[in-house]
mmCIF file of C-alpha atoms in Angstrom:
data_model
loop_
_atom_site.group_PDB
_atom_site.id
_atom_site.type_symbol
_atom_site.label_atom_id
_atom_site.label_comp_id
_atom_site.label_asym_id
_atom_site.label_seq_id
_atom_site.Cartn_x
_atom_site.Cartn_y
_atom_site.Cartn_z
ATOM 1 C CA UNK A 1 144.160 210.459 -182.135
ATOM 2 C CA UNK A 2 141.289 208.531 -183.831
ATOM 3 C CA UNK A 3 138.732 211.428 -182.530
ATOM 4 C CA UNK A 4 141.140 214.324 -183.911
ATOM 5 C CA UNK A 5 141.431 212.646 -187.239
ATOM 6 C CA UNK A 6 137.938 211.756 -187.863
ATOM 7 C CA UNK A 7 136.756 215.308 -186.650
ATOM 8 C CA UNK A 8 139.242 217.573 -189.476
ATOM 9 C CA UNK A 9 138.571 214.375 -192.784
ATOM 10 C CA UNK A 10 135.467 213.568 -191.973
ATOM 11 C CA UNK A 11 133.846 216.954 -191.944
ATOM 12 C CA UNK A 12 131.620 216.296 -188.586
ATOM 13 C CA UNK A 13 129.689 219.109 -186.859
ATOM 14 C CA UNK A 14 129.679 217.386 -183.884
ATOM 15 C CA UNK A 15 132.155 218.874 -181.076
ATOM 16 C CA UNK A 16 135.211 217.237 -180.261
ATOM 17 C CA UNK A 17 134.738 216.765 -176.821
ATOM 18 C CA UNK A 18 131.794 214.784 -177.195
ATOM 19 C CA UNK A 19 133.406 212.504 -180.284
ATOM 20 C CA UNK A 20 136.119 212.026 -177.723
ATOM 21 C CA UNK A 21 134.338 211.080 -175.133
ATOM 22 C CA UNK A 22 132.776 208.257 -177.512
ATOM 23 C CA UNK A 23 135.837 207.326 -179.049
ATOM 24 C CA UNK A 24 137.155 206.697 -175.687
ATOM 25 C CA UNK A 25 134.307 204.842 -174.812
ATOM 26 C CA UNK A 26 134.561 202.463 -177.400
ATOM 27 C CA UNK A 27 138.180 201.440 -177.215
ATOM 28 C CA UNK A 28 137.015 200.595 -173.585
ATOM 29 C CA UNK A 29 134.490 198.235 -174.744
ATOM 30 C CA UNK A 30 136.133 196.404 -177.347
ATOM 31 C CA UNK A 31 139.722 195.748 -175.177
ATOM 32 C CA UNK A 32 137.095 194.239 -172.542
ATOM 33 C CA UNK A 33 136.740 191.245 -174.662
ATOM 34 C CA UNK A 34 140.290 191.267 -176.127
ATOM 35 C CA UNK A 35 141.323 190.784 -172.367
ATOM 36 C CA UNK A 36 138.965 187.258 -172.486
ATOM 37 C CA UNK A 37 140.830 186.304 -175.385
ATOM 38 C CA UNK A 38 144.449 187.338 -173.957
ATOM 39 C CA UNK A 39 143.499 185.016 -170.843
ATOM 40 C CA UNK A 40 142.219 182.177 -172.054
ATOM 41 C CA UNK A 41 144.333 181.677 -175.521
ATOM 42 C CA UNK A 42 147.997 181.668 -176.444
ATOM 43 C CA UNK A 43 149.396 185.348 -177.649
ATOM 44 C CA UNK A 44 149.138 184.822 -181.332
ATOM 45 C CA UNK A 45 146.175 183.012 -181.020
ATOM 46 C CA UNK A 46 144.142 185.825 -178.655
ATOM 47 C CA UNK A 47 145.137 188.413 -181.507
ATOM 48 C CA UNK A 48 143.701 186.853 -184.054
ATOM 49 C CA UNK A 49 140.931 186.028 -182.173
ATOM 50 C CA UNK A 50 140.457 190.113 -181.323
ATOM 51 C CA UNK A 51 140.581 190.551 -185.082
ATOM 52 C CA UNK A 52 138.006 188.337 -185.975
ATOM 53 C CA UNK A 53 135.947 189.476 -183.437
ATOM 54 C CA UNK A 54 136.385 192.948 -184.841
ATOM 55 C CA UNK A 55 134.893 191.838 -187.671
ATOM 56 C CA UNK A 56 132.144 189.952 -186.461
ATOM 57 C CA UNK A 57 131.145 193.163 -184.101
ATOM 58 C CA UNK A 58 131.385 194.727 -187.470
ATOM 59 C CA UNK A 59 128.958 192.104 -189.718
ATOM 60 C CA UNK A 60 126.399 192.345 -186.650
ATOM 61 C CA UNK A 61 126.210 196.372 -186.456
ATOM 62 C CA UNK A 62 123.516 196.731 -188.717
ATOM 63 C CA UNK A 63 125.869 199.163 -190.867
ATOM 64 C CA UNK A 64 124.857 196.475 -194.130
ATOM 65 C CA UNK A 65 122.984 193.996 -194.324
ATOM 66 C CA UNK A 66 120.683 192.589 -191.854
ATOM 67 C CA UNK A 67 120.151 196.251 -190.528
ATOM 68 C CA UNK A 68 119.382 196.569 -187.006
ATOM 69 C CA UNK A 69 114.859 196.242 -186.666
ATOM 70 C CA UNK A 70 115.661 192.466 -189.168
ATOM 71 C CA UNK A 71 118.467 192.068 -186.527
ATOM 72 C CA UNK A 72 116.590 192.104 -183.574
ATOM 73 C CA UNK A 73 113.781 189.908 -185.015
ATOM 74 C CA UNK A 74 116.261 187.092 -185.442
ATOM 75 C CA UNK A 75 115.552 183.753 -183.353
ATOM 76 C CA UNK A 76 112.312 183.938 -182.170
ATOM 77 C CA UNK A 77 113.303 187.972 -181.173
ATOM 78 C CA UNK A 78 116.049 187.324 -179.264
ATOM 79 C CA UNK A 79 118.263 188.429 -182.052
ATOM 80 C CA UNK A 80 118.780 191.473 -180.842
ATOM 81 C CA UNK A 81 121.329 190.042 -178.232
ATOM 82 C CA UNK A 82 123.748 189.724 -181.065
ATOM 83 C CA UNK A 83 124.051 193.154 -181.531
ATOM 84 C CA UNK A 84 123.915 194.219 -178.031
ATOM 85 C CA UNK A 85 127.437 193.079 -178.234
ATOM 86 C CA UNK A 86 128.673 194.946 -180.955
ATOM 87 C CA UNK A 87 131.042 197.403 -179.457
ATOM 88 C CA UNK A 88 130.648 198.678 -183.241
ATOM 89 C CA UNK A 89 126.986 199.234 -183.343
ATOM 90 C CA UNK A 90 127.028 201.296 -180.484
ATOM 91 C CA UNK A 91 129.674 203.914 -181.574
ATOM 92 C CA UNK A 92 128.305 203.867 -185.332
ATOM 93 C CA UNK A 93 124.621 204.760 -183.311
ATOM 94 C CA UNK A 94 126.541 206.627 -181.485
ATOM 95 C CA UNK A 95 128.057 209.122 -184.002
ATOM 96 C CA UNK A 96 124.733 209.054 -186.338
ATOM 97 C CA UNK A 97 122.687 210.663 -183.106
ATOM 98 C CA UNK A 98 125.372 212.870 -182.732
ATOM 99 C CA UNK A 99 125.610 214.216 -185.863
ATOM 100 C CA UNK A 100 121.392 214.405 -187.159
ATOM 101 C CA UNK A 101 121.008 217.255 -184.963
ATOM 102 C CA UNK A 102 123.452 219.013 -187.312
ATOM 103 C CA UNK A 103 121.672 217.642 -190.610
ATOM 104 C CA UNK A 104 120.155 220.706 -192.577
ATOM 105 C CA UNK A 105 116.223 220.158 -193.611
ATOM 106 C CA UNK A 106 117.460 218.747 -197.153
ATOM 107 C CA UNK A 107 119.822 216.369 -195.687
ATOM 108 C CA UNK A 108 116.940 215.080 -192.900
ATOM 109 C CA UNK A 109 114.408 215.210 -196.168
ATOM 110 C CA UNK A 110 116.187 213.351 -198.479
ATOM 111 C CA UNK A 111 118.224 210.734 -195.635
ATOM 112 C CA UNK A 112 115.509 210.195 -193.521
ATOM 113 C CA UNK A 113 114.281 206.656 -195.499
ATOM 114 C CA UNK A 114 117.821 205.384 -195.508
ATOM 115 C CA UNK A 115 118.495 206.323 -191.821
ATOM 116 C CA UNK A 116 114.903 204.795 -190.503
ATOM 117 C CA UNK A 117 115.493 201.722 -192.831
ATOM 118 C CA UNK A 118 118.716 200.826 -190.745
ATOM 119 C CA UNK A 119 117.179 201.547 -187.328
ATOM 120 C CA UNK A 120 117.602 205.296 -186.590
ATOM 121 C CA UNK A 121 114.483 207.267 -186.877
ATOM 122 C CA UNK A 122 114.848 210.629 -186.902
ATOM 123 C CA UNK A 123 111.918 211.495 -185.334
ATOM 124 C CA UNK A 124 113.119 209.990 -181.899
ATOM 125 C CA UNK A 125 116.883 210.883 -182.125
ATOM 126 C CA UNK A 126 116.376 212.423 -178.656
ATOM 127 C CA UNK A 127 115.945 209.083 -177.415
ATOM 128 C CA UNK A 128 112.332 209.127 -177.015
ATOM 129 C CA UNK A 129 110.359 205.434 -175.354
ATOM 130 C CA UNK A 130 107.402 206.469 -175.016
ATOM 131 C CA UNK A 131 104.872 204.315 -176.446
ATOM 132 C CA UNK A 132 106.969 200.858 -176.486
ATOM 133 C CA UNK A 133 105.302 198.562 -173.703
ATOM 134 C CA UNK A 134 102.396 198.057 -176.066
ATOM 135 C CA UNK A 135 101.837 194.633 -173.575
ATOM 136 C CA UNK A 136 101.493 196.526 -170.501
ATOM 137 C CA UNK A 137 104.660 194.694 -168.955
ATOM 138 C CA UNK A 138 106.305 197.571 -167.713
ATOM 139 C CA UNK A 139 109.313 196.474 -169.132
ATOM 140 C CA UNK A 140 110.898 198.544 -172.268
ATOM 141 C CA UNK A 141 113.746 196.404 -173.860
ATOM 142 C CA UNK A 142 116.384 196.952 -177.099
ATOM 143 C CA UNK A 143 114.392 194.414 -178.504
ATOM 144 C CA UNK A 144 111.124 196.719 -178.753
ATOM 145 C CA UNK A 145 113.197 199.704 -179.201
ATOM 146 C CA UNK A 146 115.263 198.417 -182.477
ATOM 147 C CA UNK A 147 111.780 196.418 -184.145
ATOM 148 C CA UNK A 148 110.374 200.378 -183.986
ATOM 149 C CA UNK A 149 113.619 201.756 -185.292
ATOM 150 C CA UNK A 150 114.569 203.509 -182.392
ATOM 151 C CA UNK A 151 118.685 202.476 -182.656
ATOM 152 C CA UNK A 152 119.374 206.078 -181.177
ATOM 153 C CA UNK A 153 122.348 206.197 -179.016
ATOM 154 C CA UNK A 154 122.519 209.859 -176.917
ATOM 155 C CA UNK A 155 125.352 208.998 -174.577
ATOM 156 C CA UNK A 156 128.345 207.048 -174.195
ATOM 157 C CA UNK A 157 127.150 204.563 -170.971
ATOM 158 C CA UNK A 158 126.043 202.115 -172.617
ATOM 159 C CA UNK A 159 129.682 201.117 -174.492
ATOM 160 C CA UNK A 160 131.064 202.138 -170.666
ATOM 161 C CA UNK A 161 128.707 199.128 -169.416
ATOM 162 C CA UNK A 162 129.376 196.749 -172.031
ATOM 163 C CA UNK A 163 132.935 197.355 -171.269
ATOM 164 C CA UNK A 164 132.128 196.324 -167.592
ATOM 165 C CA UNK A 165 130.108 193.183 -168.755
ATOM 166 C CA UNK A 166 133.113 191.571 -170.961
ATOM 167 C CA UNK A 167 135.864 193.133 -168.284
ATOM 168 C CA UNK A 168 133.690 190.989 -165.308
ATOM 169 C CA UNK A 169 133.421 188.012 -167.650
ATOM 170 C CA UNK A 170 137.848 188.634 -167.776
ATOM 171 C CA UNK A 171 138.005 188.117 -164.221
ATOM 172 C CA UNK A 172 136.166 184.893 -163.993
ATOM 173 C CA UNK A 173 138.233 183.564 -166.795
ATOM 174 C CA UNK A 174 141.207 184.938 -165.134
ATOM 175 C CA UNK A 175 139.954 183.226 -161.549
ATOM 176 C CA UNK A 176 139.298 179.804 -163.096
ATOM 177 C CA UNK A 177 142.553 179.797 -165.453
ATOM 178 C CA UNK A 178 144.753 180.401 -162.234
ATOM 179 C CA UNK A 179 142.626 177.869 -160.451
ATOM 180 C CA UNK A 180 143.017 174.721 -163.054
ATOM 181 C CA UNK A 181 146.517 175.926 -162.993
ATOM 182 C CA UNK A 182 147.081 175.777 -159.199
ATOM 183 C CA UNK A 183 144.634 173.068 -158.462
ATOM 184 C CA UNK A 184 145.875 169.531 -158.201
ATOM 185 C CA UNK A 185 142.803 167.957 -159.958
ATOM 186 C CA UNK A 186 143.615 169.885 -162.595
ATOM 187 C CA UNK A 187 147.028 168.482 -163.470
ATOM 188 C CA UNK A 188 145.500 165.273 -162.576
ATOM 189 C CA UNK A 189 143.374 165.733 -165.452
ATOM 190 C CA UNK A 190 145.643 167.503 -167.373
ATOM 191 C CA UNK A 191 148.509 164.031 -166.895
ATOM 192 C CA UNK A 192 145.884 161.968 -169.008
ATOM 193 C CA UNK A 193 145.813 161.883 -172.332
ATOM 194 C CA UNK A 194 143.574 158.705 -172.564
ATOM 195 C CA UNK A 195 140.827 157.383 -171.493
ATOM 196 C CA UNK A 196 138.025 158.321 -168.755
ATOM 197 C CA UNK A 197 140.348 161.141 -167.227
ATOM 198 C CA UNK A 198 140.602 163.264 -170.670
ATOM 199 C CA UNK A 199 136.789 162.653 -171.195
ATOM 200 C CA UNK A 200 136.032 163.934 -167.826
ATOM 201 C CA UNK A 201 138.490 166.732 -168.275
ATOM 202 C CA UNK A 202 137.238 168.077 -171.266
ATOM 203 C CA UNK A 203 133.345 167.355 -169.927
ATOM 204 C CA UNK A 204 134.784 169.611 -166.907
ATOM 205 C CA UNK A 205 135.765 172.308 -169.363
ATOM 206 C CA UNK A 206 132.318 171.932 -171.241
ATOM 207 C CA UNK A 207 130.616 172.563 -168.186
ATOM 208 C CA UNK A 208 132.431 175.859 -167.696
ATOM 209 C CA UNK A 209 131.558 176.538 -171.283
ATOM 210 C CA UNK A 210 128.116 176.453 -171.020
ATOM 211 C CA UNK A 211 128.306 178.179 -167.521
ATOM 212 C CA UNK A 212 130.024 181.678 -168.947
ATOM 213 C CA UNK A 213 127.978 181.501 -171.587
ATOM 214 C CA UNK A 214 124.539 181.621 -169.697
ATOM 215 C CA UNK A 215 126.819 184.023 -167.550
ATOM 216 C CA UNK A 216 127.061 186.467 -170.743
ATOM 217 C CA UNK A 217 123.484 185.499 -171.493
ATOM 218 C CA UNK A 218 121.765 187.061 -168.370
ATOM 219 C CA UNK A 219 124.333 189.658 -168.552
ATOM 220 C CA UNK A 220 123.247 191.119 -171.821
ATOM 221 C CA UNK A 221 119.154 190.453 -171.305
ATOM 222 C CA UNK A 222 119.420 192.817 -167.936
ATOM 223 C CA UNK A 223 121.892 194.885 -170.162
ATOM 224 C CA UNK A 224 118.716 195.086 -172.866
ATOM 225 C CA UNK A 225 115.874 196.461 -170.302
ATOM 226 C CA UNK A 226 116.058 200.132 -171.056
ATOM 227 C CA UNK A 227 113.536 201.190 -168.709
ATOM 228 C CA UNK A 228 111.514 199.352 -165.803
ATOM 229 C CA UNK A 229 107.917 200.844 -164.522
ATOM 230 C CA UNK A 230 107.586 199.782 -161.291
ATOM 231 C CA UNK A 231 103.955 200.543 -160.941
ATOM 232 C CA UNK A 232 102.779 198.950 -164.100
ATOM 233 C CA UNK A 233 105.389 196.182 -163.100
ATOM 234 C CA UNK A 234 103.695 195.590 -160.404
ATOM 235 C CA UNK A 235 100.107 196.016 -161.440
ATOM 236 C CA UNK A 236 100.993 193.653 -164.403
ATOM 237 C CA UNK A 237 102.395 190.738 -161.717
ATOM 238 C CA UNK A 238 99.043 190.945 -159.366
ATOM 239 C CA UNK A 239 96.925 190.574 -162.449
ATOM 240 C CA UNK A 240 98.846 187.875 -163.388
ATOM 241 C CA UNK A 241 98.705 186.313 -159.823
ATOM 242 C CA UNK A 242 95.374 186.629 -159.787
ATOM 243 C CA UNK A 243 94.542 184.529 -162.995
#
């Protein structure tokens, strides 16, 4: 419905099959973590928490302000993690690929600044990475890509795979709520309110905290590594060795 709509009031040139096959893509991603928040929280609670994470996958899409290269340069560069999880970013980079290759010369003359100043250069909307692994590593990441304002997004995989990422982080939740559920240490815990036995319950539930989130955190740095050359890889790792 979204697709049809968007495609007769928004004037697109796109074709519908592709802006379906996006649209699609990103209702996929986003109910991935809504299913994390229908797990672990109560039903009121796991909708509001889907809305405000609506709107923080909005704030962090580089639409506004910070756009995506200032983004990415966040936190010592590892900024760009943040919007590596914006189901919005990737279906707003999405449609804006998409739709340049329909742009007459006037439109690409005159929107080119605005376009390259949020990430999207139009010269590499065929997403181009050539010229990225400036270090030798072998290793092309978002990170490099989005500092260069390369935010181009040419196919709908990478919302499909974020989908997977926050639909695999689900079933953990899911296997450790019906675990403290079924558990007996769990209701041990769970029977004290005071003293040691709460602290050690909620140190227990800190643990698992920090656990899922270094979970998400190698899940979204492999997620980042666009392209691996094993050759140079390797060539880069013997030189290394050898110092």
């Amino acid at each position: 419905v979204f697709a049809a709509v968007y495609s007769a009031a928004a004037g697109v040139q796109q074709q519908l099959p592709h802006l379906f096959a996006g649209a699609w893509a990103f209702v996929y991603s986003i109910f991935g973590m809504s299913y994390i928040f229908s797990i672990c929280l109560s039903p009121g609670s796991a909708q509001m928490g889907a809305v405000a994470l609506t709107f923080v996958s909005y704030c962090v899409s580089g639409i506004y302000t910070p756009n995506l290269p200032e983004l990415a340069g966040y936190l010592g560069g590892r900024g760009w993690m943040v919007p590596a999880l914006s189901s919005v970013r990737w279906f707003w980079g999405y449609l804006i690929t998409s739709e340049v290759h329909y742009l007459t010369d006037l439109s690409r003359r005159y929107g080119a600044n605005l376009l390259s100043m949020k990430g999207y250069d139009l010269n590499y909307v065929d997403c181009d990475w050539s010229g990225l692994d400036d270090e030798g590593l072998g290793i092309i990441s978002l990170r490099e890509a989005w500092e260069r304002r390369r935010g181009c997004v040419c196919n709908a995989l990478d919302m499909l795979l974020l989908g997977l990422i926050f639909r695999f982080l689900a079933i953990v939740c899911l296997s450790l709520h019906v675990h403290a559920k079924t558990s007996g240490w769990a209701r041990f815990y769970g029977q004290h309110e005071r003293g040691a036995w709460k602290l050690m319950g909620r140190l227990f539930a800190l643990i698992v905290g920090c656990f899922l989130a270094t979970l998400l955190i190698v899940e979204v740095w492999t997620f980042g590594i666009i392209r691996v050359d094993v050759p140079e890889l390797l060539r880069h790792l013997r030189v290394g060795g050898g110092r």
